Amino acid sequence: MAAQQKFVYSFTEGNKDLKDLLGGKGANLAEMTNLGLPVPPGFTITTEACKVFLETGSEPASLHKEISEHLDSLEQQMGKQLGQPDNPLLVSVRSGAKFSMPGMMDTVLNIGLSDASVTGLAAQSGNERFAWDSYRRLVQMFGKTVLGVEGELFEEALDEAKQAKGTANDLDLTTEDLRKLVETFKAIVLRETGREFPQEPREQMDLAIHAVFHSWNGDRARLYRRQERIPNDLGTAVNICSMVFGNLGEDSGTGVAFTRDPSTGAVGVYGDYLSNAQGEDVVAGIRNTLPLAELEKLDKKSYDELMAIMHKLELHYRDLCDIEFTIERGKLWMLQTRIGKRTAAAAFRIAVQLVDQGLIDLDEALQRVTGGQLAQLMFPRFAADETAKRVAWGIAASPGAAVGKVVFDSYTAVKWSRSGEKVILVRRETNPDDLDGMIAAEGILTSRGGKTSHAAVVARGMGKTCVCGAEELEVDTKRRRFTTADGQVVEEGDLVSIDGSTGKVYLGEVPVVPSPVVEYFEGTLHAGADVQGGLVQAVHRLMSHADVRRRLAVRANADNAEDAGRARRYGGQGIGLCRTEHMFLGEERRKEVEHLILADNDKDRETALSALLPLQKGDFVELFQAMDGLPVTVRLLDPPLHEFLPDITELSVRVALAEARKDPNENDLRLLQAVHRLHEQNPMLGLRGVRLGLVIPGLFGMQVRAIAEAAAERRLAGGDPRPEVMIPLVGTVQELELVRDECERVLAEVASSTGVTLDIKLGTMIELPRAAVTAGQIAEAAEFFSFGTNDLTQTVWGFSRDDVEASFFTAYLEKGIFGVSPFETIDRDGVGSLVKHAVEAGRATRPDLKLGVCGEHGGDPESVHFFHEVGLDYVSCSPFRIPVARLEAGRAALETAGSDSR
């Protein structure tokens, strides 16, 4: 008989490697228990139980009994029973998914308190005020989280109680005030839900467990997972932990600590502490905290013990640790640890620091940073501006330079952002309900909270600029404005600039300058420069190691010598896509293209092509010189010809006005006729790409001649040009064979006339489903494939990108149809499967077939991993994304090597 599935684990049974089953919080509580650290006893309900609950609507049949057994064991260990009137055991019920989702799911503290047991807690603690404060917190948290009561109703009642007392501080409320507040809160629960606040402790716990399960599919949790690309099917564990109290008096407190600064990576004492408080007070930012270093003055014994534990945890996890702790009457308790979220700059610095400490090697360091983080480091920063007016100086919670219009709520942030406005979300403190606005905003500014507040933690995780705890600002969300210390009023819609690296807040727009990381890639800043705490040195070391490890080459999409030069400076190894249509832009060249389009006989067509030839050749000479010694893949003309003609409306007006003046322009009339003749219902699937080369005699031949003559000229000048010719939009091998015949004829003519032997490869883009399906046949005529994943995505999905992104993509993302736009990250199941098939079929025909990608996906971190997996030789992307692709190519190689060794 198969063993019955186990759904509940004691903290003494798990370890940090069981995150899939116990969630991150449960696995790490178990790990700390195993290390002998002071963890309050408890147990974890697994993610598997959550999955059953969400799939069936009810908990697993054996779960109630398992919980009862573990609760009995906990009660025996603690010497008291859950909610017993004279000596109550109280527990917290906390969510804990595999991946950290700060504030996105539910937690309830003080489970077990009731009208009967609150007096027992008062007697047990010798502190009646503390007991009623704890009960007040339970009713408030349980009402909002479990029973669905609007949280503002409780906040308003609490504010009224403080106003009646003439105070803004919770701690000034007396025992009697809190007793009355509990009755008010219970009345709110009854009025809003139609039921009394539950007095049975086990019912409280069971309802809280179910609420945590349900919170996995809450709006804010789903939104956060979509933002962070966390799978929806993981579920959350639930941790039942015996309560320890930081709100028992001035010898008690609660805090959050980091083993290194999560903003910069600097080693030191970082965190926040609040005396006489519970954990949610710190994270919510409701009261401004003390720096963790102040704890040494308040309670040196607990401070020293905490420092020793933090050191032990960092050595054990070999990484920055984020720690939650409570001190109950001088006794330190560890409530949580996890690998801490950090800024991009901190990620690079910490990875290199840990290598230098001998805790990890360079391979692991490379796996601890991402291309997304590197991209953040390449954003501009504020310039030193003596005229900028600083109005506040808060806590530098998440770096970056953000400029935008002030908004005071999440709804407005989203609304204005969707209309194209850049906004800064300003709040007293944020809470999980603000997530929509935080995502939409360029940056976040709060007047309360510290580095461990909700705003700071979430912003760092998203790479969003954030300044917290700007106490000089008086934020009035109802009147939609804030007031500075000198009395200046900033209204909604006014422009502000916030510097998440310094904590400074400015009125108006502050100019920006390039980041030092970009200056390093440009070559204007030496890799050894001691800039921003060794950031550039850290980036250089990890980029160098990525180059050593990666198999994929990285090329650039570049159409001119300037972009080609930048690509080389950024580490590009050639050009994977040169779009020749960009060379036809400009007034003079556009006129020549118009002559080609209007040509209605062979002579006029040849004249037009002859005029274009030297222009194209000159461009290629410059490009081959800039990329000397590296491959340059030139795509022959791809877009429909109507794109080179004037706008039909503009042209029609011009012709009509000329006719009204009885002064018709013959050329405009011919152009208008050509525009009408070339008009197509769906031009992106019409006369373009290889079809142009087959329908317009000599067009592709002229371009290939320009390429070949430019290469010959560079070769004769002592250069080393390495051009490759790419035919776009091929759907069948017969198209490619016809164009290839013409190309080979032209190449032979140029070689004969110049006396230069040219080795120019001929290949094609794979950007149509039929081309991918018949790749084995097409490889007979192609020496290389380059996957045009932009058009391939359009044709596989049946999307017109310019239309769908504006019309319904937002709805698709919100409904979870997409986790991310398929134009941003490769659709592995659809587009990806065609790419994989084409790779396999192409190489079965031609084993030495060179394979690359030149769509925008070539610079997307997740897509780079896919292209490595399916065996491409290179990716090609815009010059600015080359460093990201290099880094991710190195990480992809390590990831594959790691999975192969397992």
CSV table of N, CA and C in Angstrom, one decimal, residues 302-435:
chain,number,residue,atom,x,y,z
A,302,SER,N,21.4,41.6,23.0
A,302,SER,CA,20.6,41.1,21.9
A,302,SER,C,21.3,41.5,20.6
A,303,TYR,N,21.9,42.8,20.6
A,303,TYR,CA,22.6,43.3,19.4
A,303,TYR,C,23.8,42.4,19.1
A,304,ASP,N,24.6,42.1,20.0
A,304,ASP,CA,25.8,41.2,19.8
A,304,ASP,C,25.4,39.8,19.3
A,305,GLU,N,24.3,39.3,19.9
A,305,GLU,CA,23.9,38.0,19.5
A,305,GLU,C,23.3,38.0,18.0
A,306,LEU,N,22.6,39.1,17.7
A,306,LEU,CA,22.1,39.2,16.3
A,306,LEU,C,23.3,39.3,15.3
A,307,MET,N,24.3,40.1,15.7
A,307,MET,CA,25.4,40.3,14.8
A,307,MET,C,26.1,38.9,14.5
A,308,ALA,N,26.2,38.1,15.5
A,308,ALA,CA,26.9,36.8,15.4
A,308,ALA,C,26.0,35.9,14.5
A,309,ILE,N,24.7,35.9,14.7
A,309,ILE,CA,23.8,35.1,13.9
A,309,ILE,C,23.8,35.6,12.5
A,310,MET,N,23.8,36.9,12.2
A,310,MET,CA,23.9,37.4,10.8
A,310,MET,C,25.2,36.9,10.1
A,311,HIS,N,26.3,37.0,10.8
A,311,HIS,CA,27.5,36.5,10.2
A,311,HIS,C,27.5,35.0,9.9
A,312,LYS,N,26.9,34.2,10.8
A,312,LYS,CA,26.8,32.8,10.7
A,312,LYS,C,25.9,32.5,9.5
A,313,LEU,N,24.8,33.2,9.3
A,313,LEU,CA,23.8,33.0,8.2
A,313,LEU,C,24.5,33.3,6.9
A,314,GLU,N,25.2,34.4,6.8
A,314,GLU,CA,25.8,34.8,5.5
A,314,GLU,C,26.8,33.8,5.1
A,315,LEU,N,27.6,33.3,6.0
A,315,LEU,CA,28.6,32.2,5.7
A,315,LEU,C,27.9,31.0,5.3
A,316,HIS,N,26.8,30.7,5.9
A,316,HIS,CA,26.1,29.4,5.7
A,316,HIS,C,25.4,29.5,4.3
A,317,TYR,N,24.8,30.6,4.0
A,317,TYR,CA,24.0,30.7,2.7
A,317,TYR,C,24.9,31.2,1.6
A,318,ARG,N,26.1,31.7,2.0
A,318,ARG,CA,27.1,32.3,1.0
A,318,ARG,C,26.5,33.4,0.2
A,319,ASP,N,25.7,34.3,0.8
A,319,ASP,CA,25.0,35.3,0.1
A,319,ASP,C,24.5,36.3,1.1
A,320,LEU,N,24.0,37.5,0.6
A,320,LEU,CA,23.3,38.5,1.3
A,320,LEU,C,22.1,37.9,1.9
A,321,CYS,N,21.9,38.0,3.2
A,321,CYS,CA,20.7,37.5,3.9
A,321,CYS,C,19.8,38.6,4.4
A,322,ASP,N,18.5,38.4,4.2
A,322,ASP,CA,17.5,39.3,4.7
A,322,ASP,C,16.9,38.6,6.0
A,323,ILE,N,16.9,39.3,7.1
A,323,ILE,CA,16.5,38.6,8.4
A,323,ILE,C,15.4,39.4,9.1
A,324,GLU,N,14.4,38.7,9.6
A,324,GLU,CA,13.4,39.3,10.5
A,324,GLU,C,13.6,38.8,11.9
A,325,PHE,N,13.5,39.6,12.9
A,325,PHE,CA,13.7,39.2,14.2
A,325,PHE,C,12.8,39.9,15.2
A,326,THR,N,12.6,39.4,16.3
A,326,THR,CA,11.9,40.0,17.4
A,326,THR,C,12.6,39.8,18.7
A,327,ILE,N,12.6,40.8,19.5
A,327,ILE,CA,13.2,40.7,20.9
A,327,ILE,C,12.0,40.8,21.9
A,328,GLU,N,11.8,39.8,22.6
A,328,GLU,CA,10.8,39.7,23.6
A,328,GLU,C,11.4,39.8,25.0
A,329,ARG,N,11.3,40.9,25.7
A,329,ARG,CA,11.8,41.1,27.0
A,329,ARG,C,13.3,40.6,27.1
A,330,GLY,N,14.1,41.1,26.1
A,330,GLY,CA,15.5,40.9,26.2
A,330,GLY,C,15.9,39.6,25.5
A,331,LYS,N,15.0,38.7,25.1
A,331,LYS,CA,15.3,37.4,24.4
A,331,LYS,C,15.1,37.6,22.9
A,332,LEU,N,16.2,37.3,22.1
A,332,LEU,CA,16.2,37.4,20.7
A,332,LEU,C,15.6,36.2,20.0
A,333,TRP,N,14.7,36.4,19.1
A,333,TRP,CA,14.1,35.3,18.3
A,333,TRP,C,14.2,35.6,16.8
A,334,MET,N,14.5,34.6,16.0
A,334,MET,CA,14.7,34.7,14.6
A,334,MET,C,13.4,34.2,13.9
A,335,LEU,N,12.7,35.1,13.2
A,335,LEU,CA,11.4,34.8,12.6
A,335,LEU,C,11.5,34.5,11.1
A,336,GLN,N,12.6,34.9,10.5
A,336,GLN,CA,12.7,34.5,9.0
A,336,GLN,C,14.1,34.9,8.6
A,337,THR,N,14.6,34.1,7.6
A,337,THR,CA,15.8,34.6,6.8
A,337,THR,C,15.5,34.1,5.4
A,338,ARG,N,16.1,34.8,4.5
A,338,ARG,CA,16.0,34.5,3.0
A,338,ARG,C,17.1,35.2,2.3
A,339,ILE,N,17.4,34.7,1.1
A,339,ILE,CA,18.4,35.5,0.3
A,339,ILE,C,17.8,36.8,-0.1
A,340,GLY,N,18.5,37.9,0.3
A,340,GLY,CA,17.9,39.2,0.2
A,340,GLY,C,17.8,39.8,-1.2
A,341,LYS,N,16.7,40.4,-1.5
A,341,LYS,CA,16.6,41.2,-2.7
A,341,LYS,C,17.5,42.3,-2.7
A,342,ARG,N,18.1,42.7,-3.8
A,342,ARG,CA,19.1,43.7,-3.9
A,342,ARG,C,19.0,44.5,-5.2
A,343,THR,N,19.6,45.6,-5.2
A,343,THR,CA,19.7,46.4,-6.4
A,343,THR,C,20.6,45.8,-7.4
A,344,ALA,N,20.6,46.3,-8.6
A,344,ALA,CA,21.5,45.8,-9.7
A,344,ALA,C,23.0,46.0,-9.3
A,345,ALA,N,23.2,47.2,-8.8
A,345,ALA,CA,24.6,47.5,-8.4
A,345,ALA,C,25.1,46.7,-7.3
A,346,ALA,N,24.2,46.5,-6.3
A,346,ALA,CA,24.6,45.6,-5.2
A,346,ALA,C,24.8,44.2,-5.6
A,347,ALA,N,24.0,43.7,-6.6
A,347,ALA,CA,24.2,42.3,-7.1
A,347,ALA,C,25.6,42.1,-7.6
A,348,PHE,N,26.1,43.0,-8.5
A,348,PHE,CA,27.4,42.9,-9.1
A,348,PHE,C,28.5,43.0,-8.0
A,349,ARG,N,28.3,44.0,-7.1
A,349,ARG,CA,29.4,44.2,-6.1
A,349,ARG,C,29.4,43.0,-5.2
A,350,ILE,N,28.3,42.5,-4.7
A,350,ILE,CA,28.3,41.4,-3.7
A,350,ILE,C,28.8,40.1,-4.4
A,351,ALA,N,28.5,39.9,-5.6
A,351,ALA,CA,29.0,38.6,-6.3
A,351,ALA,C,30.5,38.6,-6.3
A,352,VAL,N,31.1,39.8,-6.6
A,352,VAL,CA,32.6,39.8,-6.7
A,352,VAL,C,33.2,39.8,-5.3
A,353,GLN,N,32.5,40.5,-4.3
A,353,GLN,CA,33.0,40.4,-3.0
A,353,GLN,C,33.1,39.0,-2.4
A,354,LEU,N,32.0,38.2,-2.7
A,354,LEU,CA,32.0,36.8,-2.2
A,354,LEU,C,33.0,36.0,-2.9
A,355,VAL,N,33.4,36.3,-4.1
A,355,VAL,CA,34.5,35.6,-4.8
A,355,VAL,C,35.8,35.9,-4.1
A,356,ASP,N,36.0,37.2,-3.8
A,356,ASP,CA,37.2,37.6,-3.1
A,356,ASP,C,37.3,37.0,-1.7
A,357,GLN,N,36.2,36.8,-1.1
A,357,GLN,CA,36.2,36.1,0.3
A,357,GLN,C,36.4,34.6,0.2
A,358,GLY,N,36.4,34.1,-1.0
A,358,GLY,CA,36.5,32.6,-1.2
A,358,GLY,C,35.3,31.8,-0.9
A,359,LEU,N,34.1,32.5,-0.8
A,359,LEU,CA,32.9,31.8,-0.5
A,359,LEU,C,32.2,31.2,-1.8
A,360,ILE,N,32.4,31.8,-2.9
A,360,ILE,CA,31.9,31.3,-4.2
A,360,ILE,C,33.0,31.5,-5.3
A,361,ASP,N,32.9,30.8,-6.4
A,361,ASP,CA,33.8,31.0,-7.5
A,361,ASP,C,33.2,31.9,-8.5
A,362,LEU,N,33.9,32.2,-9.6
A,362,LEU,CA,33.4,33.1,-10.6
A,362,LEU,C,32.2,32.6,-11.4
A,363,ASP,N,32.2,31.3,-11.6
A,363,ASP,CA,31.0,30.7,-12.2
A,363,ASP,C,29.7,31.0,-11.4
A,364,GLU,N,29.8,30.8,-10.1
A,364,GLU,CA,28.6,31.0,-9.3
A,364,GLU,C,28.3,32.5,-9.3
A,365,ALA,N,29.3,33.3,-9.2
A,365,ALA,CA,29.1,34.8,-9.2
A,365,ALA,C,28.4,35.2,-10.5
A,366,LEU,N,28.8,34.6,-11.6
A,366,LEU,CA,28.1,35.0,-12.9
A,366,LEU,C,26.7,34.6,-12.9
A,367,GLN,N,26.4,33.5,-12.2
A,367,GLN,CA,25.0,33.0,-12.2
A,367,GLN,C,24.1,33.9,-11.2
A,368,ARG,N,24.8,34.7,-10.4
A,368,ARG,CA,24.0,35.5,-9.4
A,368,ARG,C,23.7,36.9,-9.9
A,369,VAL,N,24.1,37.2,-11.1
A,369,VAL,CA,23.7,38.5,-11.7
A,369,VAL,C,22.9,38.2,-13.0
A,370,THR,N,22.2,39.2,-13.5
A,370,THR,CA,21.4,38.9,-14.7
A,370,THR,C,21.6,40.0,-15.7
A,371,GLY,N,21.2,39.7,-16.9
A,371,GLY,CA,21.2,40.7,-18.0
A,371,GLY,C,20.3,41.9,-17.7
A,372,GLY,N,19.1,41.6,-17.1
A,372,GLY,CA,18.2,42.7,-16.7
A,372,GLY,C,18.8,43.6,-15.7
A,373,GLN,N,19.6,43.1,-14.8
A,373,GLN,CA,20.3,44.0,-13.8
A,373,GLN,C,21.4,44.8,-14.5
A,374,LEU,N,22.1,44.2,-15.4
A,374,LEU,CA,23.1,44.9,-16.2
A,374,LEU,C,22.5,46.1,-17.0
A,375,ALA,N,21.3,45.8,-17.6
A,375,ALA,CA,20.6,46.8,-18.3
A,375,ALA,C,20.2,48.0,-17.4
A,376,GLN,N,19.8,47.7,-16.2
A,376,GLN,CA,19.5,48.8,-15.2
A,376,GLN,C,20.7,49.7,-15.0
A,377,LEU,N,21.9,49.0,-14.9
A,377,LEU,CA,23.1,49.8,-14.6
A,377,LEU,C,23.5,50.7,-15.7
A,378,MET,N,23.0,50.5,-16.9
A,378,MET,CA,23.3,51.3,-18.1
A,378,MET,C,22.4,52.5,-18.2
A,379,PHE,N,21.4,52.6,-17.4
A,379,PHE,CA,20.5,53.8,-17.4
A,379,PHE,C,21.3,55.0,-17.0
A,380,PRO,N,20.8,56.2,-17.5
A,380,PRO,CA,21.5,57.4,-17.1
A,380,PRO,C,21.3,57.7,-15.6
A,381,ARG,N,22.1,58.7,-15.1
A,381,ARG,CA,22.0,59.1,-13.7
A,381,ARG,C,21.9,60.7,-13.8
A,382,PHE,N,21.5,61.3,-12.6
A,382,PHE,CA,21.4,62.7,-12.6
A,382,PHE,C,22.8,63.4,-12.7
A,383,ALA,N,22.8,64.5,-13.4
A,383,ALA,CA,24.1,65.3,-13.5
A,383,ALA,C,24.1,66.2,-12.2
A,384,ALA,N,25.3,66.6,-11.9
A,384,ALA,CA,25.5,67.5,-10.8
A,384,ALA,C,24.9,68.9,-11.4
A,385,ASP,N,23.9,69.4,-10.7
A,385,ASP,CA,23.2,70.6,-11.2
A,385,ASP,C,23.1,71.6,-10.1
A,386,GLU,N,23.8,72.6,-10.1
A,386,GLU,CA,23.8,73.6,-9.0
A,386,GLU,C,22.5,74.3,-8.9
A,387,THR,N,21.7,74.4,-10.0
A,387,THR,CA,20.5,75.1,-10.0
A,387,THR,C,19.3,74.3,-9.6
A,388,ALA,N,19.5,73.0,-9.5
A,388,ALA,CA,18.4,72.1,-9.1
A,388,ALA,C,18.0,72.4,-7.7
A,389,LYS,N,16.7,72.5,-7.4
A,389,LYS,CA,16.2,72.8,-6.1
A,389,LYS,C,15.8,71.6,-5.3
A,390,ARG,N,16.6,71.2,-4.3
A,390,ARG,CA,16.3,70.1,-3.5
A,390,ARG,C,15.3,70.4,-2.5
A,391,VAL,N,14.2,69.6,-2.4
A,391,VAL,CA,13.2,69.9,-1.4
A,391,VAL,C,13.1,68.9,-0.3
A,392,ALA,N,13.8,67.8,-0.5
A,392,ALA,CA,13.8,66.8,0.6
A,392,ALA,C,15.0,65.8,0.4
A,393,TRP,N,15.3,65.2,1.5
A,393,TRP,CA,16.4,64.2,1.5
A,393,TRP,C,16.0,63.0,2.3
A,394,GLY,N,15.6,62.0,1.6
A,394,GLY,CA,15.1,60.8,2.3
A,394,GLY,C,16.1,59.7,2.3
A,395,ILE,N,15.7,58.5,2.4
A,395,ILE,CA,16.5,57.3,2.4
A,395,ILE,C,16.7,56.7,1.0
A,396,ALA,N,17.9,56.5,0.6
A,396,ALA,CA,18.1,56.0,-0.8
A,396,ALA,C,17.8,54.5,-0.8
A,397,ALA,N,16.6,54.2,-1.1
A,397,ALA,CA,16.1,52.8,-1.0
A,397,ALA,C,16.3,51.9,-2.2
A,398,SER,N,16.3,52.5,-3.4
A,398,SER,CA,16.5,51.7,-4.6
A,398,SER,C,17.0,52.7,-5.7
A,399,PRO,N,18.2,52.5,-6.2
A,399,PRO,CA,18.9,53.5,-7.0
A,399,PRO,C,18.3,53.7,-8.4
A,400,GLY,N,18.7,54.8,-9.0
A,400,GLY,CA,18.2,55.2,-10.3
A,400,GLY,C,17.9,56.7,-10.3
A,401,ALA,N,17.7,57.2,-11.5
A,401,ALA,CA,17.3,58.6,-11.7
A,401,ALA,C,15.9,58.6,-12.3
A,402,ALA,N,14.9,59.1,-11.6
A,402,ALA,CA,13.5,59.1,-12.1
A,402,ALA,C,12.9,60.5,-12.1
A,403,VAL,N,12.3,60.8,-13.3
A,403,VAL,CA,11.6,62.1,-13.4
A,403,VAL,C,10.2,61.9,-13.9
A,404,GLY,N,9.3,62.6,-13.3
A,404,GLY,CA,7.9,62.4,-13.7
A,404,GLY,C,6.9,63.3,-12.9
A,405,LYS,N,5.7,63.3,-13.4
A,405,LYS,CA,4.7,64.1,-12.7
A,405,LYS,C,4.2,63.4,-11.5
A,406,VAL,N,3.9,64.2,-10.4
A,406,VAL,CA,3.5,63.6,-9.1
A,406,VAL,C,2.1,63.1,-9.2
A,407,VAL,N,1.8,61.9,-8.7
A,407,VAL,CA,0.5,61.4,-8.6
A,407,VAL,C,0.4,60.8,-7.2
A,408,PHE,N,-0.8,60.7,-6.6
A,408,PHE,CA,-0.9,60.3,-5.2
A,408,PHE,C,-1.7,59.0,-5.0
A,409,ASP,N,-2.0,58.3,-6.1
A,409,ASP,CA,-2.7,57.0,-5.8
A,409,ASP,C,-2.4,56.1,-7.0
A,410,SER,N,-2.6,54.8,-6.8
A,410,SER,CA,-2.2,53.8,-7.8
A,410,SER,C,-3.0,53.9,-9.1
A,411,TYR,N,-4.3,54.2,-8.9
A,411,TYR,CA,-5.2,54.3,-10.0
A,411,TYR,C,-4.7,55.4,-11.0
A,412,THR,N,-4.4,56.6,-10.5
A,412,THR,CA,-4.0,57.7,-11.3
A,412,THR,C,-2.7,57.4,-12.0
A,413,ALA,N,-1.8,56.7,-11.2
A,413,ALA,CA,-0.5,56.3,-11.8
A,413,ALA,C,-0.6,55.5,-13.0
A,414,VAL,N,-1.5,54.5,-12.9
A,414,VAL,CA,-1.8,53.6,-14.1
A,414,VAL,C,-2.4,54.3,-15.2
A,415,LYS,N,-3.4,55.1,-14.9
A,415,LYS,CA,-4.2,55.9,-15.9
A,415,LYS,C,-3.3,56.8,-16.7
A,416,TRP,N,-2.5,57.6,-16.0
A,416,TRP,CA,-1.6,58.6,-16.6
A,416,TRP,C,-0.5,57.9,-17.4
A,417,SER,N,0.0,56.8,-16.8
A,417,SER,CA,1.1,56.1,-17.5
A,417,SER,C,0.6,55.5,-18.8
A,418,ARG,N,-0.6,55.0,-18.8
A,418,ARG,CA,-1.1,54.4,-20.1
A,418,ARG,C,-1.4,55.5,-21.2
A,419,SER,N,-1.5,56.7,-20.7
A,419,SER,CA,-1.7,57.8,-21.7
A,419,SER,C,-0.4,58.4,-22.1
A,420,GLY,N,0.7,57.8,-21.7
A,420,GLY,CA,2.0,58.2,-22.1
A,420,GLY,C,2.8,59.1,-21.2
A,421,GLU,N,2.2,59.5,-20.0
A,421,GLU,CA,2.8,60.3,-19.0
A,421,GLU,C,3.8,59.5,-18.2
A,422,LYS,N,4.9,60.1,-17.8
A,422,LYS,CA,5.8,59.6,-16.8
A,422,LYS,C,5.5,60.1,-15.5
A,423,VAL,N,5.3,59.2,-14.5
A,423,VAL,CA,4.8,59.6,-13.2
A,423,VAL,C,5.7,59.2,-12.1
A,424,ILE,N,5.6,59.9,-11.0
A,424,ILE,CA,6.2,59.5,-9.7
A,424,ILE,C,5.1,59.3,-8.7
A,425,LEU,N,5.0,58.1,-8.2
A,425,LEU,CA,4.0,57.7,-7.2
A,425,LEU,C,4.4,58.2,-5.8
A,426,VAL,N,3.7,59.1,-5.2
A,426,VAL,CA,4.0,59.7,-3.9
A,426,VAL,C,2.9,59.2,-2.9
A,427,ARG,N,3.4,58.6,-1.8
A,427,ARG,CA,2.5,58.1,-0.7
A,427,ARG,C,3.2,58.4,0.6
A,428,ARG,N,2.4,58.4,1.7
A,428,ARG,CA,3.0,58.4,3.0
A,428,ARG,C,3.8,57.1,3.2
A,429,GLU,N,3.1,56.0,2.9
A,429,GLU,CA,3.8,54.7,2.8
A,429,GLU,C,3.0,53.8,1.9
A,430,THR,N,3.6,52.9,1.2
A,430,THR,CA,2.9,52.1,0.3
A,430,THR,C,2.5,50.8,1.0
A,431,ASN,N,1.5,50.1,0.4
A,431,ASN,CA,1.1,48.8,0.9
A,431,ASN,C,0.8,47.9,-0.3
A,432,PRO,N,0.6,46.7,-0.1
A,432,PRO,CA,0.5,45.8,-1.3
A,432,PRO,C,-0.6,46.2,-2.3
A,433,ASP,N,-1.6,46.9,-1.9
A,433,ASP,CA,-2.6,47.4,-2.9
A,433,ASP,C,-2.1,48.4,-3.8
A,434,ASP,N,-0.9,49.0,-3.6
A,434,ASP,CA,-0.3,50.0,-4.5
A,434,ASP,C,0.5,49.4,-5.6
A,435,LEU,N,0.5,48.1,-5.7
A,435,LEU,CA,1.5,47.4,-6.7
A,435,LEU,C,1.3,47.9,-8.1
